[in-house]
Short mmCIF file of C-alpha atoms and ligand atoms in Angstrom, two decimals:
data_model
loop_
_atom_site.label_atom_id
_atom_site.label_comp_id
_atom_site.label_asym_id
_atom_site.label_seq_id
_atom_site.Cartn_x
_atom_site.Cartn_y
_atom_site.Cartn_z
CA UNK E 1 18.42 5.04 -19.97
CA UNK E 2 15.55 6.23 -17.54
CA UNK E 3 16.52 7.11 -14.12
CA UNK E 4 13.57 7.12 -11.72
CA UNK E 5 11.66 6.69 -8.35
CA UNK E 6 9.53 3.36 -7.98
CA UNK E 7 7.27 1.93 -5.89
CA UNK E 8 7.08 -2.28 -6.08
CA UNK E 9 3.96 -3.43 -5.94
CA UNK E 10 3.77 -7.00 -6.86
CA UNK E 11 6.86 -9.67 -7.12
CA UNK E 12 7.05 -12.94 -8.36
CA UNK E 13 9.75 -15.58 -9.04
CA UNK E 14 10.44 -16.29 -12.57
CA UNK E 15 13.16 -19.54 -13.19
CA UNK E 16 15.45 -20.70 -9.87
CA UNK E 17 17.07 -17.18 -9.90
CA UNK E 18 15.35 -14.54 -11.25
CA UNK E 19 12.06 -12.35 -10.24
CA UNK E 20 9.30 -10.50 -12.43
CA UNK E 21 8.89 -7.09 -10.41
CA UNK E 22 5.67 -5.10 -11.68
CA UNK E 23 6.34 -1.70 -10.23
CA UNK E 24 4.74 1.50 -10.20
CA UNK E 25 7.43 4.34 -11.34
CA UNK E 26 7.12 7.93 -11.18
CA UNK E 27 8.28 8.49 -15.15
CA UNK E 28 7.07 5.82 -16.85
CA UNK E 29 3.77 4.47 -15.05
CA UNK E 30 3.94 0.81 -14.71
CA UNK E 31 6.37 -1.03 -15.58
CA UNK E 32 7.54 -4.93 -15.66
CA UNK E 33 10.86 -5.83 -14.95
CA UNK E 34 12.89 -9.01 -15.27
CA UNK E 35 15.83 -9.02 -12.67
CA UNK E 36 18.22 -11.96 -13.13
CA UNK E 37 19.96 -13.13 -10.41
CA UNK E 38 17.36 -11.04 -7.42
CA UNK E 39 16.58 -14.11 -5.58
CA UNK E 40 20.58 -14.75 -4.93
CA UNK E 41 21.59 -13.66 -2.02
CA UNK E 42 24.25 -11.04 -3.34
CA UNK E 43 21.88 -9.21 -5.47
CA UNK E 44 22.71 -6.01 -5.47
CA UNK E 45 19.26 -4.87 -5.30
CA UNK E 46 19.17 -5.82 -1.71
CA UNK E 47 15.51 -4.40 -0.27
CA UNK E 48 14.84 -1.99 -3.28
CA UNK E 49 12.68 -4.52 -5.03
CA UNK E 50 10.90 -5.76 -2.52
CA UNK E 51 7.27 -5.32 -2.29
CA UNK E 52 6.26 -1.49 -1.40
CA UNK E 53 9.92 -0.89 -1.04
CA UNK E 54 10.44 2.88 -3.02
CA UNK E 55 13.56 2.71 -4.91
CA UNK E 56 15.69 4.76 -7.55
CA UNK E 57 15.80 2.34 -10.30
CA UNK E 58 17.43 2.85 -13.35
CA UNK E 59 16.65 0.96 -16.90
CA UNK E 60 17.00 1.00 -20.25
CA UNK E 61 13.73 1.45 -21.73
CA UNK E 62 12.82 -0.41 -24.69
CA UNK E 63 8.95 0.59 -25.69
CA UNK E 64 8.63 -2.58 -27.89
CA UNK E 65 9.79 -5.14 -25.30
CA UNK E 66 7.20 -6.57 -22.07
CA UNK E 67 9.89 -7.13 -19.85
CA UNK E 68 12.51 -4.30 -19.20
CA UNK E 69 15.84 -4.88 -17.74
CA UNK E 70 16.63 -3.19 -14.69
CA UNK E 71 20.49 -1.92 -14.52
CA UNK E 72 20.45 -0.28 -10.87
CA UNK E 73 18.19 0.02 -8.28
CA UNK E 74 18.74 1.54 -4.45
CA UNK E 75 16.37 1.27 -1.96
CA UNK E 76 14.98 5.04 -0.53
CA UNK E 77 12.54 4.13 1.80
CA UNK E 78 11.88 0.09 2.91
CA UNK E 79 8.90 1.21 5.31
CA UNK E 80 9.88 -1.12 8.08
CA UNK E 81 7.56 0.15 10.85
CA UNK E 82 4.25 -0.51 8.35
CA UNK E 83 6.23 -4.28 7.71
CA UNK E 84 5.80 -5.00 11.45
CA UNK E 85 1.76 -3.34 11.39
CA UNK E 86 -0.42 -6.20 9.88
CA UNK E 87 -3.22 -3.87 9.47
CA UNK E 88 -1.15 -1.32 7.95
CA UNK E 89 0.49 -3.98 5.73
CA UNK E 90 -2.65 -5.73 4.57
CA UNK E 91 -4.02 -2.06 3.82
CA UNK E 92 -1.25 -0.93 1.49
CA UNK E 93 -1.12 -4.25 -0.45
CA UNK E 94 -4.97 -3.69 -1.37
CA UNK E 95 -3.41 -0.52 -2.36
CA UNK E 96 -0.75 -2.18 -4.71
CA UNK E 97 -2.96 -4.11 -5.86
CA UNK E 98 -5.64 -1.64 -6.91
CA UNK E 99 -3.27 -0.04 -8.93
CA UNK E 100 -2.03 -2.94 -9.97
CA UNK E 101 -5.50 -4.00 -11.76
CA UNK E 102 -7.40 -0.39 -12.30
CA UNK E 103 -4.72 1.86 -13.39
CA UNK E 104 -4.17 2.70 -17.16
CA UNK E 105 -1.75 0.45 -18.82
CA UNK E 106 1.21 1.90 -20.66
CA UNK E 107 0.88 5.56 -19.70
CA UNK E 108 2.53 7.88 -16.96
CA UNK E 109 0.58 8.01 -13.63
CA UNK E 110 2.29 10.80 -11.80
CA UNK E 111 0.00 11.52 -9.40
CA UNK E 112 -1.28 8.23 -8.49
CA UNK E 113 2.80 7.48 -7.61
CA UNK E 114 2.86 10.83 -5.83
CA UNK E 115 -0.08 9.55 -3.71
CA UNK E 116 1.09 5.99 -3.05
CA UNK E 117 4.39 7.06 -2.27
CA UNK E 118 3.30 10.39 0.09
CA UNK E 119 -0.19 7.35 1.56
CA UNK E 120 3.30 4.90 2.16
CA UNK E 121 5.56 7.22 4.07
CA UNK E 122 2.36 8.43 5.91
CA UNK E 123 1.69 4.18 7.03
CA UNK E 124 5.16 4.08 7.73
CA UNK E 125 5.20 6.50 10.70
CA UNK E 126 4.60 5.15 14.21
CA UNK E 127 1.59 7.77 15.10
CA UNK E 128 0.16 7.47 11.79
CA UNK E 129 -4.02 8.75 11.78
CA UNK E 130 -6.72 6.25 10.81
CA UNK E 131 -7.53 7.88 8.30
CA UNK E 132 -4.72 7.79 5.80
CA UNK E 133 -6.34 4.94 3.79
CA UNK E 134 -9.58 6.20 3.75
CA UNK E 135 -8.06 9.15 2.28
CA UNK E 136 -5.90 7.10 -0.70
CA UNK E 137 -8.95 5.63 -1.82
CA UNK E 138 -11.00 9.25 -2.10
CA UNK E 139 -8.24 10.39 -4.01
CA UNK E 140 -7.19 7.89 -6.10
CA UNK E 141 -11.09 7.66 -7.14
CA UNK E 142 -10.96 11.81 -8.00
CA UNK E 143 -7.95 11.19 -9.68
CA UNK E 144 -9.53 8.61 -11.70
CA UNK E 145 -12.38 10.02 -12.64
CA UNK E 146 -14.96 9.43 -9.83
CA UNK E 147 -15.41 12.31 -7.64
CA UNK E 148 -16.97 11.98 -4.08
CA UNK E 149 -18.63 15.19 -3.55
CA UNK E 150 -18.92 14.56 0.43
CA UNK E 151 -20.47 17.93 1.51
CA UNK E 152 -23.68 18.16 -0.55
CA UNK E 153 -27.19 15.91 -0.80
CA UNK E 154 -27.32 14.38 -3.78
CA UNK E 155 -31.18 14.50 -4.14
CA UNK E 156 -31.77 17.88 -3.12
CA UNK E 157 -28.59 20.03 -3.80
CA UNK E 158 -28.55 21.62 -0.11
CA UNK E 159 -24.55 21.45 1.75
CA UNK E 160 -25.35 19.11 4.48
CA UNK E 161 -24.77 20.51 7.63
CA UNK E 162 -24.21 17.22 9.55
CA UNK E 163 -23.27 13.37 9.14
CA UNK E 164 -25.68 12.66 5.80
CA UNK E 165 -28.41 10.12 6.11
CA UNK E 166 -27.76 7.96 3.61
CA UNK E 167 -25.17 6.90 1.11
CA UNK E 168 -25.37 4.95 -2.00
CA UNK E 169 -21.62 3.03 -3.43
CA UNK E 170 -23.59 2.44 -6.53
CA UNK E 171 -24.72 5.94 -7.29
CA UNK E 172 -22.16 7.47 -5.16
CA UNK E 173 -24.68 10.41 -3.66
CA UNK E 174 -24.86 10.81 0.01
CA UNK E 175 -28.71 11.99 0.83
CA UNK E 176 -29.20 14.44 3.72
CA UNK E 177 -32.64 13.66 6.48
CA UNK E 178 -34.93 15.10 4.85
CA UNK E 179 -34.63 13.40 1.61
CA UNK E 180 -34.32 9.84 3.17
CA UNK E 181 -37.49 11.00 5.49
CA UNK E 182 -38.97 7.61 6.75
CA UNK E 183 -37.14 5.00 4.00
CA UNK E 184 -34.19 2.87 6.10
CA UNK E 185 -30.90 4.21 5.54
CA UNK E 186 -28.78 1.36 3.95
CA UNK E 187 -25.43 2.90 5.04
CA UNK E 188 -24.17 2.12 8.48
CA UNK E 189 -24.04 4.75 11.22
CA UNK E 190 -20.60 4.51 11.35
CA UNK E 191 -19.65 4.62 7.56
CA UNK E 192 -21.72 7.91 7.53
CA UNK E 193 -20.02 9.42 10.43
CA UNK E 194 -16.88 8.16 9.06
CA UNK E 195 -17.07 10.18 5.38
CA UNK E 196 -18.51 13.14 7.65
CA UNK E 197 -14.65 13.15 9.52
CA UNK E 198 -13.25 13.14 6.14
CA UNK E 199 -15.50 16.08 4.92
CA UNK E 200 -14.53 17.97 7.90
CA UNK E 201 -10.78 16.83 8.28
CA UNK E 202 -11.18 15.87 11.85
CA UNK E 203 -9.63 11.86 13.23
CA UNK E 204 -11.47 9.24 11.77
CA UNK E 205 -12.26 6.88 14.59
CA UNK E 206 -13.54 3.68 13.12
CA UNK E 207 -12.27 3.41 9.46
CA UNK E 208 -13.04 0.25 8.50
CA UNK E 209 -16.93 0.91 7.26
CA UNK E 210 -15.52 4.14 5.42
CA UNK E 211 -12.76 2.18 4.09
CA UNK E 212 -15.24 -0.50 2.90
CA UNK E 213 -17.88 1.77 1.44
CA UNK E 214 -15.19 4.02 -0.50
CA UNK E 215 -14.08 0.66 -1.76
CA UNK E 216 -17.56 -0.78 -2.93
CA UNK E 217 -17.94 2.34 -4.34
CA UNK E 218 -14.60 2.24 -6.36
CA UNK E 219 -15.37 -1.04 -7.69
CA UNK E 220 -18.96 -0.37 -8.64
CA UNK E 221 -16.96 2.25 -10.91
CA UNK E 222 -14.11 0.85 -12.52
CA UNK E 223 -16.14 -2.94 -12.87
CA UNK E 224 -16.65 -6.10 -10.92
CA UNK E 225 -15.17 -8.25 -12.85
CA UNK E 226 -11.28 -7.85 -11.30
CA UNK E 227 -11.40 -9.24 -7.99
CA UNK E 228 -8.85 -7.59 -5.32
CA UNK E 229 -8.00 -11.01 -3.69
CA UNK E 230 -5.88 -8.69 -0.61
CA UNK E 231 -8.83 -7.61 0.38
CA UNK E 232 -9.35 -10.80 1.82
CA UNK E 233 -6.86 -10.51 3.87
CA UNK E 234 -7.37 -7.38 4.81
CA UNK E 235 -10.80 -8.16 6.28
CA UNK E 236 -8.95 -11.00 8.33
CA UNK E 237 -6.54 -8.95 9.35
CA UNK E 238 -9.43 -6.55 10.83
CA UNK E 239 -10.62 -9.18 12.76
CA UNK E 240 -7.14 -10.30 14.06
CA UNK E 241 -6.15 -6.64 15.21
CA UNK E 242 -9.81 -5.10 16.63
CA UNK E 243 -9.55 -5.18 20.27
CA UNK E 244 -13.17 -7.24 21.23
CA UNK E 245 -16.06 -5.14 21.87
CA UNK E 246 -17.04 -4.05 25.15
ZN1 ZN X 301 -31.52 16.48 0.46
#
């Protein structure tokens, strides 16, 4: 029997009763589980399998089997305040769902469930900075693998000393102004300035072009070929929730 803290991130029904629950769990990385009967209404799951619900769940682990059957499960945290924030919603389902396609198979991922569960309590609270997914997806790509570095030129080795020039999701190398000289930046003012709030820890005003650029530059990494269909929704989401320009 394992006994241990999970994070839902994808659900779907399986027969009239019954749901298929991928989560991500803090022992045993991530895991499927069948749950007969969920979808009545006295389950005694209740919330704790709900998407991005984190939950003690408790299973016997059989290393041979696809499905595992889940015993117990209680709800910890449901995040209700990010459930009524679309934007925050649509922004920690991409997050599910990255992990659901990029992360290793069949191997414990303790600190990417330390960071989803610390990036989900952070959504969760009312006066939460703009920032916090900008930050998931810079650390999930170090833990990964794919380190940012966001203080130095990648051309000419110098620290920069302010917003850089230029930044690349392909190569991931920020450049500093005197290495772009007179070529056209290809970066957007406001994704620069954005990585250069991160650098310096100070509030992230507009996240979005940070968000999208640490994004295009995760999936220029890991490989095109899985699609994150929430980010979709994310970017409609954007448009739903931006007050209009003035
Ligand atoms: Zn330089």
């Amino acid at each position: 029997m394992i006994k241990t803290r999970s994070i839902v991130l994808h659900r779907y029904p399986y027969s009239d009763s019954s749901w298929i629950v991928k989560a991500l769990t803090e022992e045993c990385g991530i895991v499927s589980f069948i749950v007969k009967g969920g979808k009545r209404k006295e389950s005694p799951f209740k919330g704790a399998l709900d998407p991005l619900a984190l939950a003690e769940v408790v299973f016997k682990h059989n290393p041979n089997a696809e499905l595992q059957f889940i015993k117990e499960a209680s709800v910890l945290r449901w995040h209700e305040n990010l459930r009524a924030d679309l934007l925050k919603l649509a922004k920690a389902q991409v997050m599910a769902e990255m992990l659901l396609r990029y992360a290793p198979q069949g191997v414990p991922l303790e600190e990417e469930f330390s960071l989803m569960a610390d990036t989900l309590q952070q959504l969760d609270s009312p006066d939460a900075p703009e920032n916090i997914f900008s930050r998931w997806l810079l650390s999930t790509s170090e833990a990964w693998g794919y380190h940012l570095d966001l203080g130095t030129c990648g051309h000419c080795g110098k620290d920069l000393t302010e917003p850089a020039a230029d930044f690349s999701p392909e190569s991931g190398t920020f450049l500093c102004k005197e290495c772009l000289g007179v070529a056209a930046p290809r970066a957007k003012e406001e994704t620069l300035a954005g990585f250069w709030t991160l650098y310096k820890g100070i509030p992230l005003q507009c996240a979005q072009y940070t968000e999208n650029a640490l994004i295009s530059y995760l999936r220029n990494h890991i490989g095109f070929l899985k699609e994150i269909h929430s980010l979709q929704w994310l970017q409609e989401t954007r448009k739903l929730c931006l007050p209009p320009k003035t």
